[in-house]
Amino acid sequence: MKKQNIMKQPELGSRIQEIRNQKGITQKELADSCNIDIRTIQRIEAGDVTPRNSTLKFIAEALSCELSVFNGDHPENGNAVSPYFLFSWLVTGVVYFISWFLFSPIIPANQFLQSISLLSGFIYTLTGVLFYFGFWHLGNSHRNTLLKTASIIVMVCIPLLFIIMLISAEFSFMVHVNKLVVFLMSVNSIVFGLGLLRINNQLAILYKITGILQILIAPFFLIPLSVTWLIGFWLSVPYLLLLLAIVYLEFRASKNPQLQAEMA
């Protein structure tokens, strides 16, 4: 069996602290999960003591990461989301929201919106896929199967809706296909909301509020009526803004570990 090449102190302590901050877990919470004294965690993170292999396994379990992330030759910290990824995710999300606002039937159609419909639809489709890929990545980081699965379905349905819009004039039956895809996305949005509810980090309350709002919006799209869809679109505005707020605060926390610890 290959021997684990565990990194030396103080690098090991810094790695544990880094992953703990990324996960939004306090030193006390980590100590309680590992059933050890908080002073021991503090000394490990400070590099004063080297934990035994059994203790390190408990720490890895509590941090929901593989023991291999503490290897001396491991280049990254496993499932942690980097600040660079979060920044690009945030920028993509802002562009996605603007293009969604222009593309969705949230305001009465006018000449300007009609002239940019195709362009805004294309940008909405591209950035929408990338934006929800970020939530897939988040779900993967937190081992959240609901969020990962729901994100994949959204990434498939967004371009599908755009394709349906492009060819609906040629094939009349596409109207029914469009309703079916909207229905699927509505059911999936409930799953996505449940996935948000399961996120347990320093922004847990915000995740829960956003998840509950998403679940409450879903029924408006389950009913194939223009008026209920319009209400659903308007309710989606604060929901999408909350998603952007989550990404922004995750980005801020990733740049400032001390802030992240305080938010916990």
Rosetta silent file (secondary structure, phi, psi, omega in degrees, C-alpha in Angstrom):
SEQUENCE: MKKQNIMKQPELGSRIQEIRNQKGITQKELADSCNIDIRTIQRIEAGDVTPRNSTLKFIAEALSCELSVFNGDHPENGNAVSPYFLFSWLVTGVVYFISWFLFSPIIPANQFLQSISLLSGFIYTLTGVLFYFGFWHLGNSHRNTLLKTASIIVMVCIPLLFIIMLISAEFSFMVHVNKLVVFLMSVNSIVFGLGLLRINNQLAILYKITGILQILIAPFFLIPLSVTWLIGFWLSVPYLLLLLAIVYLEFRASKNPQLQAEMA
SCORE:     score description
SCORE:     0.000 S_00000001
   1 L     0.000  137.762 -177.952    0.000    0.000    0.000 S_00000001
   2 L   -73.505  132.963 -178.430    1.286    3.447   -0.915 S_00000001
   3 L   -76.511  137.583  177.750    2.200    5.535    2.118 S_00000001
   4 L   -68.630  128.294  179.197    0.389    8.865    2.530 S_00000001
   5 L   -94.020   73.878 -176.783    2.817   11.743    2.000 S_00000001
   6 E   -68.827  134.484 -178.950    1.287   14.050    4.611 S_00000001
   7 L   -66.420  157.921 -177.888    2.625   17.610    4.436 S_00000001
   8 L   -87.173  164.466  172.106    4.699   18.985    7.287 S_00000001
   9 L   -78.815  147.450    8.196    3.849   21.747    9.711 S_00000001
  10 L   -90.235    1.720 -177.904    3.169   24.658    9.483 S_00000001
  11 H   -60.366  -37.667 -178.928    1.881   24.012    5.904 S_00000001
  12 H   -62.468  -46.167  179.234   -0.498   21.329    7.184 S_00000001
  13 H   -61.773  -39.813  178.982   -2.082   23.680    9.731 S_00000001
  14 H   -65.456  -38.628  179.312   -2.455   26.400    7.098 S_00000001
  15 H   -65.580  -42.842  178.453   -4.119   23.939    4.713 S_00000001
  16 H   -61.976  -44.589  179.575   -6.599   22.820    7.401 S_00000001
  17 H   -63.671  -40.292 -179.674   -7.418   26.442    8.255 S_00000001
  18 H   -61.637  -47.855 -179.305   -7.824   27.331    4.568 S_00000001
  19 H   -67.982  -39.132  178.613  -10.283   24.508    3.882 S_00000001
  20 H   -60.385  -43.408  178.315  -12.149   25.163    7.125 S_00000001
  21 H   -65.929  -39.218  178.082  -12.614   28.826    6.138 S_00000001
  22 H   -61.324  -35.931 -178.379  -13.705   27.835    2.625 S_00000001
  23 H   -83.809   -9.284 -179.072  -16.359   25.585    4.146 S_00000001
  24 L    72.442   33.618 -178.308  -17.506   28.263    6.596 S_00000001
  25 L  -107.960  132.569  178.881  -16.774   26.104    9.654 S_00000001
  26 L   -79.743  164.618  177.737  -15.560   27.627   12.925 S_00000001
  27 H   -61.965  -37.838  179.770  -12.760   26.134   14.999 S_00000001
  28 H   -65.363  -42.781  179.320  -15.276   25.188   17.701 S_00000001
  29 H   -63.299  -40.300  178.425  -17.520   23.412   15.186 S_00000001
  30 H   -65.668  -43.365  179.432  -14.532   21.501   13.812 S_00000001
  31 H   -61.983  -42.768  179.750  -13.384   20.567   17.310 S_00000001
  32 H   -64.619  -40.164  179.932  -16.870   19.358   18.254 S_00000001
  33 H   -65.152  -34.889 -178.678  -17.153   17.284   15.055 S_00000001
  34 H   -89.349   -5.756 -179.462  -13.803   15.637   15.748 S_00000001
  35 L    59.872   41.947  176.097  -14.586   15.240   19.472 S_00000001
  36 L  -130.897  167.233 -177.605  -11.363   16.968   20.479 S_00000001
  37 L   -70.839  143.431  179.986  -10.557   20.110   22.442 S_00000001
  38 H   -61.394  -31.466  178.872  -10.707   23.431   20.563 S_00000001
  39 H   -62.234  -33.724  178.405   -7.233   24.257   21.887 S_00000001
  40 H   -65.533  -43.238  177.334   -5.922   21.224   19.972 S_00000001
  41 H   -62.185  -42.091 -179.762   -7.411   22.539   16.724 S_00000001
  42 H   -62.276  -41.256 -179.292   -5.904   25.958   17.403 S_00000001
  43 H   -70.907  -35.481  177.412   -2.455   24.447   17.996 S_00000001
  44 H   -65.202  -47.343 -178.520   -2.716   22.267   14.868 S_00000001
  45 H   -67.319  -30.503  178.225   -3.677   25.244   12.690 S_00000001
  46 H   -76.380  -11.841  179.710   -0.935   27.357   14.245 S_00000001
  47 L    85.553   12.006 -177.376    1.569   24.647   13.306 S_00000001
  48 L   -77.664  -31.869  179.567    2.575   23.981   16.925 S_00000001
  49 L  -133.557  153.821  176.001    1.659   20.284   16.857 S_00000001
  50 L  -103.432  122.099 -177.481    1.300   17.615   14.173 S_00000001
  51 L   -69.688  151.476  174.210   -1.941   15.623   14.439 S_00000001
  52 L   -69.812  159.996 -179.375   -1.909   11.836   14.456 S_00000001
  53 H   -56.407  -38.929 -179.885   -3.216   10.084   11.333 S_00000001
  54 H   -64.448  -41.034  178.267   -6.424    9.112   13.151 S_00000001
  55 H   -65.927  -40.270 -179.635   -7.045   12.746   14.142 S_00000001
  56 H   -64.513  -34.483  177.460   -6.315   13.930   10.610 S_00000001
  57 H   -66.332  -40.101  177.334   -8.875   11.454    9.264 S_00000001
  58 H   -63.524  -40.735  179.631  -11.498   12.881   11.641 S_00000001
  59 H   -63.994  -44.265  178.885  -10.618   16.407   10.492 S_00000001
  60 H   -61.677  -39.485  179.384  -10.909   15.429    6.816 S_00000001
  61 H   -65.104  -43.463 -178.484  -14.288   13.825    7.513 S_00000001
  62 H   -67.050  -29.810 -179.801  -15.554   16.906    9.353 S_00000001
  63 L   -90.839    2.039 -179.721  -14.406   19.140    6.490 S_00000001
  64 L    54.296   46.678  177.867  -16.034   16.845    3.866 S_00000001
  65 L  -136.067  165.387  179.383  -12.780   16.462    1.940 S_00000001
  66 L   -78.405  148.906  177.915  -10.444   13.645    1.004 S_00000001
  67 H   -61.602  -25.147 -177.080   -7.450   12.872    3.208 S_00000001
  68 H   -65.576  -18.140 -179.967   -5.316   13.267    0.082 S_00000001
  69 H   -69.469  -13.457  177.555   -5.758   17.070    0.152 S_00000001
  70 H   -96.351    8.004  176.495   -3.311   17.056    3.060 S_00000001
  71 E   -70.311  145.523 -179.573   -0.638   15.315    0.973 S_00000001
  72 L   -64.921  -25.418 -178.290    2.572   17.226    0.553 S_00000001
  73 L  -100.877    8.449  179.684    2.435   16.824   -3.239 S_00000001
  74 L   -82.678  120.586 -173.193   -1.237   17.791   -3.579 S_00000001
  75 L   -73.840  -26.739 -174.942   -1.368   21.105   -5.494 S_00000001
  76 L  -130.120  177.772 -177.842   -4.831   22.265   -4.419 S_00000001
  77 L   -99.670   37.165  172.279   -7.238   21.878   -1.528 S_00000001
  78 L    74.684 -115.991 -172.111   -9.634   19.508   -3.236 S_00000001
  79 L   -87.178    1.709 -178.696  -13.196   20.734   -3.481 S_00000001
  80 L   -64.349  142.206 -179.812  -12.584   24.328   -2.349 S_00000001
  81 L   -91.677  125.774 -175.442  -13.851   26.976   -4.759 S_00000001
  82 L   -76.452  152.794  177.450  -11.128   29.441   -5.771 S_00000001
  83 H   -60.252  -32.605 -179.440  -11.631   33.245   -5.625 S_00000001
  84 H   -66.934  -40.827  177.180  -10.851   33.456   -9.369 S_00000001
  85 H   -64.822  -43.512 -179.530  -13.649   31.047  -10.178 S_00000001
  86 H   -63.503  -36.987  178.995  -16.045   32.924   -7.897 S_00000001
  87 H   -66.113  -46.033  179.053  -15.163   36.250   -9.547 S_00000001
  88 H   -65.327  -34.544  176.972  -15.797   34.905  -13.055 S_00000001
  89 H   -63.605  -42.223 -179.999  -18.999   33.290  -11.747 S_00000001
  90 H   -64.961  -46.268  179.687  -20.141   36.654  -10.363 S_00000001
  91 H   -61.272  -45.823  177.861  -19.421   38.526  -13.613 S_00000001
  92 H   -58.960  -41.302 -179.500  -21.222   35.833  -15.616 S_00000001
  93 H   -63.407  -39.669  179.103  -24.176   36.055  -13.233 S_00000001
  94 H   -64.349  -45.687  178.671  -24.507   39.824  -13.656 S_00000001
  95 H   -64.028  -39.786  178.585  -24.486   39.506  -17.468 S_00000001
  96 H   -60.308  -45.375 -178.853  -26.936   36.614  -17.214 S_00000001
  97 H   -63.097  -43.944 -179.638  -29.358   38.675  -15.103 S_00000001
  98 H   -63.189  -46.736 -179.214  -29.269   41.648  -17.494 S_00000001
  99 H   -67.066  -36.199  176.085  -29.791   39.474  -20.574 S_00000001
 100 H   -62.225  -42.306 -179.193  -32.556   37.519  -18.787 S_00000001
 101 H   -62.630  -38.780 -179.909  -34.321   40.784  -17.958 S_00000001
 102 H   -76.242  -30.950 -173.670  -34.168   41.874  -21.609 S_00000001
 103 H   -88.589  -32.015 -176.610  -35.106   38.463  -22.998 S_00000001
 104 L   -77.692  155.321 -179.425  -37.923   37.451  -20.636 S_00000001
 105 L   -80.152   47.537 -174.730  -41.498   38.762  -21.131 S_00000001
 106 L   -85.198  -23.152  176.755  -41.288   40.738  -17.912 S_00000001
 107 L  -126.538  153.442 -178.171  -41.968   44.098  -19.532 S_00000001
 108 L   -55.225  139.965 -179.358  -44.281   44.918  -22.472 S_00000001
 109 L   -62.852  139.605  175.893  -42.727   44.213  -25.860 S_00000001
 110 L  -141.805  175.845 -174.357  -41.388   47.243  -27.693 S_00000001
 111 H   -62.081  -38.827 -178.876  -39.329   47.944  -30.799 S_00000001
 112 H   -64.379  -48.303 -178.918  -36.032   48.033  -28.916 S_00000001
 113 H   -62.953  -38.145  178.648  -36.575   44.672  -27.196 S_00000001
 114 H   -66.173  -34.623 -177.900  -37.678   43.085  -30.460 S_00000001
 115 H   -71.502  -28.199 -178.591  -34.554   44.365  -32.231 S_00000001
 116 L  -107.964    9.883 -175.418  -32.203   42.811  -29.665 S_00000001
 117 H   -56.168  -47.670 -177.369  -34.291   39.702  -28.929 S_00000001
 118 H   -66.266  -44.139 -179.591  -32.012   37.281  -30.764 S_00000001
 119 H   -65.081  -48.127 -179.538  -28.799   38.767  -29.353 S_00000001
 120 H   -64.125  -34.600  177.652  -30.087   38.961  -25.778 S_00000001
 121 H   -65.310  -40.277  178.796  -31.441   35.412  -26.129 S_00000001
 122 H   -66.154  -45.814  179.774  -28.064   34.111  -27.231 S_00000001
 123 H   -64.271  -41.383  177.687  -26.234   35.903  -24.403 S_00000001
 124 H   -59.370  -42.835 -178.823  -28.860   34.713  -21.909 S_00000001
 125 H   -65.384  -48.336 -178.007  -28.399   31.124  -23.080 S_00000001
 126 H   -64.023  -51.539 -177.559  -24.600   31.182  -22.949 S_00000001
 127 H   -70.584  -28.996  177.681  -24.278   32.973  -19.606 S_00000001
 128 H   -63.916  -43.521  178.107  -27.177   30.965  -18.133 S_00000001
 129 H   -62.532  -44.621 -179.475  -25.366   27.696  -18.773 S_00000001
 130 H   -67.389  -39.161 -179.132  -22.146   29.104  -17.285 S_00000001
 131 H   -63.142  -45.129 -179.275  -23.956   30.635  -14.304 S_00000001
 132 H   -77.774  -18.304  170.373  -25.641   27.368  -13.333 S_00000001
 133 H   -63.649  -34.206  176.209  -22.396   25.511  -13.935 S_00000001
 134 H   -60.714  -38.521  178.633  -21.179   27.557  -10.980 S_00000001
 135 H   -73.969  -30.529  172.373  -23.972   26.089   -8.855 S_00000001
 136 H   -62.458  -43.769  179.635  -23.084   22.622  -10.096 S_00000001
 137 H   -63.128  -40.154  177.819  -19.522   23.315   -8.938 S_00000001
 138 H   -63.601  -43.970  177.755  -20.866   24.572   -5.602 S_00000001
 139 H   -62.239  -37.919  177.514  -22.971   21.443   -5.227 S_00000001
 140 H   -65.542  -39.995  179.599  -19.935   19.318   -6.014 S_00000001
 141 H   -63.412  -37.293 -177.868  -17.898   21.207   -3.411 S_00000001
 142 L   -97.040    5.725 -177.801  -20.548   20.589   -0.742 S_00000001
 143 L    54.685   45.584 -176.540  -21.385   17.059   -1.954 S_00000001
 144 L  -104.412   95.004 -175.112  -24.924   18.253   -2.568 S_00000001
 145 H   -63.357  -38.206 -179.779  -26.497   15.816   -5.051 S_00000001
 146 H   -60.832  -46.998 -178.463  -29.774   17.750   -5.308 S_00000001
 147 H   -67.097  -39.685  178.758  -28.033   20.989   -6.300 S_00000001
 148 H   -63.543  -48.444 -178.090  -25.729   19.219   -8.759 S_00000001
 149 H   -63.770  -45.858 -179.471  -28.566   17.336  -10.476 S_00000001
 150 H   -63.421  -37.862  179.775  -30.870   20.367  -10.653 S_00000001
 151 H   -65.101  -39.893  178.310  -28.063   22.527  -12.071 S_00000001
 152 H   -62.500  -43.350 -179.774  -27.379   20.010  -14.843 S_00000001
 153 H   -63.255  -41.158  177.385  -31.058   19.967  -15.816 S_00000001
 154 H   -62.798  -41.396 -179.253  -31.138   23.782  -15.966 S_00000001
 155 H   -64.559  -25.049  176.992  -27.997   23.792  -18.124 S_00000001
 156 H   -84.081  -42.050 -174.102  -29.766   21.475  -20.574 S_00000001
 157 H   -72.459  -34.201 -178.161  -33.145   23.227  -20.557 S_00000001
 158 H   -59.901  -53.110  177.372  -31.904   26.811  -21.082 S_00000001
 159 H   -66.184  -29.453  178.320  -30.372   26.172  -24.539 S_00000001
 160 H   -63.778  -41.246  177.895  -33.296   23.876  -25.371 S_00000001
 161 H   -64.393  -37.203  179.504  -35.753   26.732  -24.792 S_00000001
 162 H   -67.770  -40.965  177.931  -33.680   29.014  -27.013 S_00000001
 163 H   -63.570  -42.266  178.398  -33.634   26.429  -29.808 S_00000001
 164 H   -60.097  -40.954  178.726  -37.403   26.003  -29.479 S_00000001
 165 H   -62.070  -38.979 -177.013  -37.836   29.772  -29.823 S_00000001
 166 H   -68.722  -33.681 -173.971  -35.738   29.796  -33.009 S_00000001
 167 H  -108.615    2.217 -176.302  -37.682   27.028  -34.747 S_00000001
 168 L   -62.973  -29.508  179.732  -41.170   27.523  -33.283 S_00000001
 169 L   -67.796  -28.136 -178.210  -42.274   29.521  -36.341 S_00000001
 170 L   -85.999  -29.494 -176.350  -41.521   26.533  -38.595 S_00000001
 171 L  -128.600  111.279 -175.326  -43.086   23.843  -36.410 S_00000001
 172 L   -65.435  -29.177 -178.057  -46.382   24.572  -34.669 S_00000001
 173 L   -68.067  -13.070 -179.342  -46.053   21.616  -32.283 S_00000001
 174 H   -64.440  -21.264  176.337  -43.062   23.373  -30.655 S_00000001
 175 H   -61.052  -41.154  179.820  -45.555   25.404  -28.610 S_00000001
 176 H   -72.440  -36.335  177.130  -46.446   22.225  -26.734 S_00000001
 177 H   -64.152  -40.455  178.844  -42.784   21.226  -26.434 S_00000001
 178 H   -59.495  -44.158  179.177  -42.065   24.665  -24.961 S_00000001
 179 H   -63.861  -36.814  179.936  -44.787   24.150  -22.312 S_00000001
 180 H   -66.782  -42.105  179.866  -43.358   20.733  -21.501 S_00000001
 181 H   -67.348  -40.719  177.286  -39.834   22.117  -21.010 S_00000001
 182 H   -61.674  -40.842  178.201  -41.169   24.972  -18.845 S_00000001
 183 H   -62.069  -44.369  178.932  -43.056   22.386  -16.764 S_00000001
 184 H   -61.305  -43.871  179.899  -39.871   20.327  -16.368 S_00000001
 185 H   -65.793  -33.139  179.383  -37.890   23.405  -15.326 S_00000001
 186 H   -66.361  -46.072  177.423  -40.621   24.326  -12.818 S_00000001
 187 H   -63.956  -41.609 -179.558  -40.471   20.918  -11.151 S_00000001
 188 H   -65.442  -31.023  179.862  -36.686   21.030  -11.289 S_00000001
 189 H   -64.718  -28.790  175.144  -36.661   24.471   -9.654 S_00000001
 190 H   -66.556  -42.209  177.085  -38.203   22.862   -6.565 S_00000001
 191 H   -63.156  -41.706  178.502  -35.305   20.404   -6.505 S_00000001
 192 H   -61.666  -43.532  178.244  -32.881   23.305   -6.975 S_00000001
 193 H   -61.948  -40.616  176.925  -34.517   25.149   -4.073 S_00000001
 194 H   -64.251  -35.302  176.483  -34.214   22.074   -1.859 S_00000001
 195 H   -64.238  -40.071  177.324  -30.556   21.874   -2.840 S_00000001
 196 H   -64.249  -36.963  179.644  -30.031   25.476   -1.711 S_00000001
 197 H   -63.506  -24.720 -176.309  -31.705   24.664    1.608 S_00000001
 198 L   -86.290   -8.678  177.887  -29.106   21.955    2.220 S_00000001
 199 L   -70.390  126.286 -177.258  -26.115   24.307    1.967 S_00000001
 200 L  -126.612   84.657  175.174  -24.710   24.709    5.464 S_00000001
 201 L  -139.694 -157.296 -175.346  -22.000   27.332    5.630 S_00000001
 202 L   -66.937  -15.237  179.509  -21.564   30.942    6.769 S_00000001
 203 L  -109.187   24.644 -173.237  -24.339   32.043    4.372 S_00000001
 204 H   -55.803  -41.130 -178.530  -26.803   29.323    5.382 S_00000001
 205 H   -63.769  -43.702  179.161  -29.630   31.758    6.214 S_00000001
 206 H   -65.173  -40.913  176.082  -29.333   33.500    2.838 S_00000001
 207 H   -59.841  -41.849 -178.145  -29.241   30.137    1.055 S_00000001
 208 H   -67.826  -42.250  177.899  -32.394   29.064    2.901 S_00000001
 209 H   -61.081  -44.407 -179.952  -34.278   32.284    2.081 S_00000001
 210 H   -65.399  -41.487  179.247  -33.317   31.936   -1.587 S_00000001
 211 H   -63.802  -42.171  179.098  -34.251   28.256   -1.630 S_00000001
 212 H   -64.532  -42.327  178.991  -37.660   28.912   -0.066 S_00000001
 213 H   -62.374  -41.195  178.692  -38.356   31.720   -2.555 S_00000001
 214 H   -61.840  -41.940  179.456  -37.431   29.434   -5.459 S_00000001
 215 H   -65.669  -37.120  179.612  -39.821   26.742   -4.193 S_00000001
 216 H   -70.562  -29.618 -179.440  -42.620   29.324   -3.820 S_00000001
 217 H   -74.603  -34.937 -172.859  -42.086   30.609   -7.387 S_00000001
 218 H   -49.296  -45.651 -177.434  -42.240   27.154   -9.021 S_00000001
 219 H   -59.376  -26.907 -179.327  -46.055   26.689   -8.894 S_00000001
 220 H   -65.985  -26.338  179.434  -46.601   29.832  -10.980 S_00000001
 221 H   -94.387  -11.496  177.577  -44.873   28.138  -13.928 S_00000001
 222 H   -74.638  -24.768  178.042  -46.619   24.804  -13.391 S_00000001
 223 L   -92.616  115.774 -175.368  -49.893   26.416  -14.487 S_00000001
 224 L   -76.102   60.008  177.242  -49.725   27.028  -18.286 S_00000001
 225 L  -123.965  141.929 -177.876  -51.348   30.473  -18.185 S_00000001
 226 H   -59.513  -39.376 -176.769  -49.780   33.737  -19.356 S_00000001
 227 H   -67.905  -39.912  179.105  -50.820   35.609  -16.214 S_00000001
 228 H   -70.829  -36.372  176.512  -49.290   33.059  -13.814 S_00000001
 229 H   -63.468  -40.717 -179.506  -46.104   32.924  -15.881 S_00000001
 230 H   -63.867  -41.860  176.507  -45.876   36.729  -15.777 S_00000001
 231 H   -61.977  -41.918  179.051  -46.235   36.715  -11.978 S_00000001
 232 H   -61.929  -39.642  178.295  -43.575   34.021  -11.833 S_00000001
 233 H   -64.310  -42.112  179.536  -41.207   36.115  -13.945 S_00000001
 234 H   -66.529  -38.751  177.286  -41.638   39.141  -11.686 S_00000001
 235 H   -68.538  -22.244  179.347  -41.044   37.033   -8.577 S_00000001
 236 H   -71.744  -19.647 -179.531  -37.893   35.696  -10.268 S_00000001
 237 H   -62.388  -56.672  177.952  -36.319   39.174  -10.144 S_00000001
 238 H   -63.767  -30.945  178.752  -35.664   39.191   -6.355 S_00000001
 239 H   -63.069  -47.500  179.719  -34.794   35.480   -6.550 S_00000001
 240 H   -66.348  -35.069  177.227  -32.057   36.057   -9.154 S_00000001
 241 H   -65.761  -35.677  176.411  -30.777   39.061   -7.197 S_00000001
 242 H   -66.826  -39.220  176.266  -30.489   36.820   -4.127 S_00000001
 243 H   -60.773  -42.766  178.352  -28.500   34.293   -6.169 S_00000001
 244 H   -64.596  -38.210  178.220  -26.153   37.096   -7.240 S_00000001
 245 H   -62.799  -39.795  178.018  -25.858   38.239   -3.619 S_00000001
 246 H   -60.997  -48.249 -178.620  -24.863   34.707   -2.613 S_00000001
 247 H   -63.524  -40.529  179.650  -22.148   34.540   -5.268 S_00000001
 248 H   -63.075  -45.434 -178.996  -20.885   38.016   -4.327 S_00000001
 249 H   -69.620  -33.485  174.614  -20.690   37.193   -0.617 S_00000001
 250 H   -63.990  -40.100  178.349  -19.010   33.845   -1.355 S_00000001
 251 H   -64.461  -46.635  178.934  -16.450   35.765   -3.415 S_00000001
 252 H   -59.242  -44.606 -178.599  -15.858   38.315   -0.620 S_00000001
 253 H   -64.687  -36.086 -179.349  -15.472   35.564    1.964 S_00000001
 254 H   -68.637  -25.897  179.176  -12.988   33.677   -0.226 S_00000001
 255 H   -86.202  -16.713 -175.741  -10.819   36.803   -0.441 S_00000001
 256 L  -137.484   87.283 -177.779  -10.984   37.466    3.289 S_00000001
 257 H   -55.785  -34.383 -179.171  -10.749   34.360    5.503 S_00000001
 258 H   -66.110  -41.069  176.349  -11.123   36.484    8.642 S_00000001
 259 H   -62.450  -40.464 -179.219  -14.396   37.909    7.320 S_00000001
 260 H   -63.141  -40.285  179.485  -15.546   34.409    6.493 S_00000001
 261 H   -65.541  -38.954  179.785  -14.828   33.255   10.037 S_00000001
 262 H   -67.405  -37.442 -179.364  -16.772   36.209   11.482 S_00000001
 263 H   -67.333  -24.986  179.183  -19.743   35.487    9.182 S_00000001
 264 L   -68.316    0.000    0.000  -19.842   31.944   10.524 S_00000001
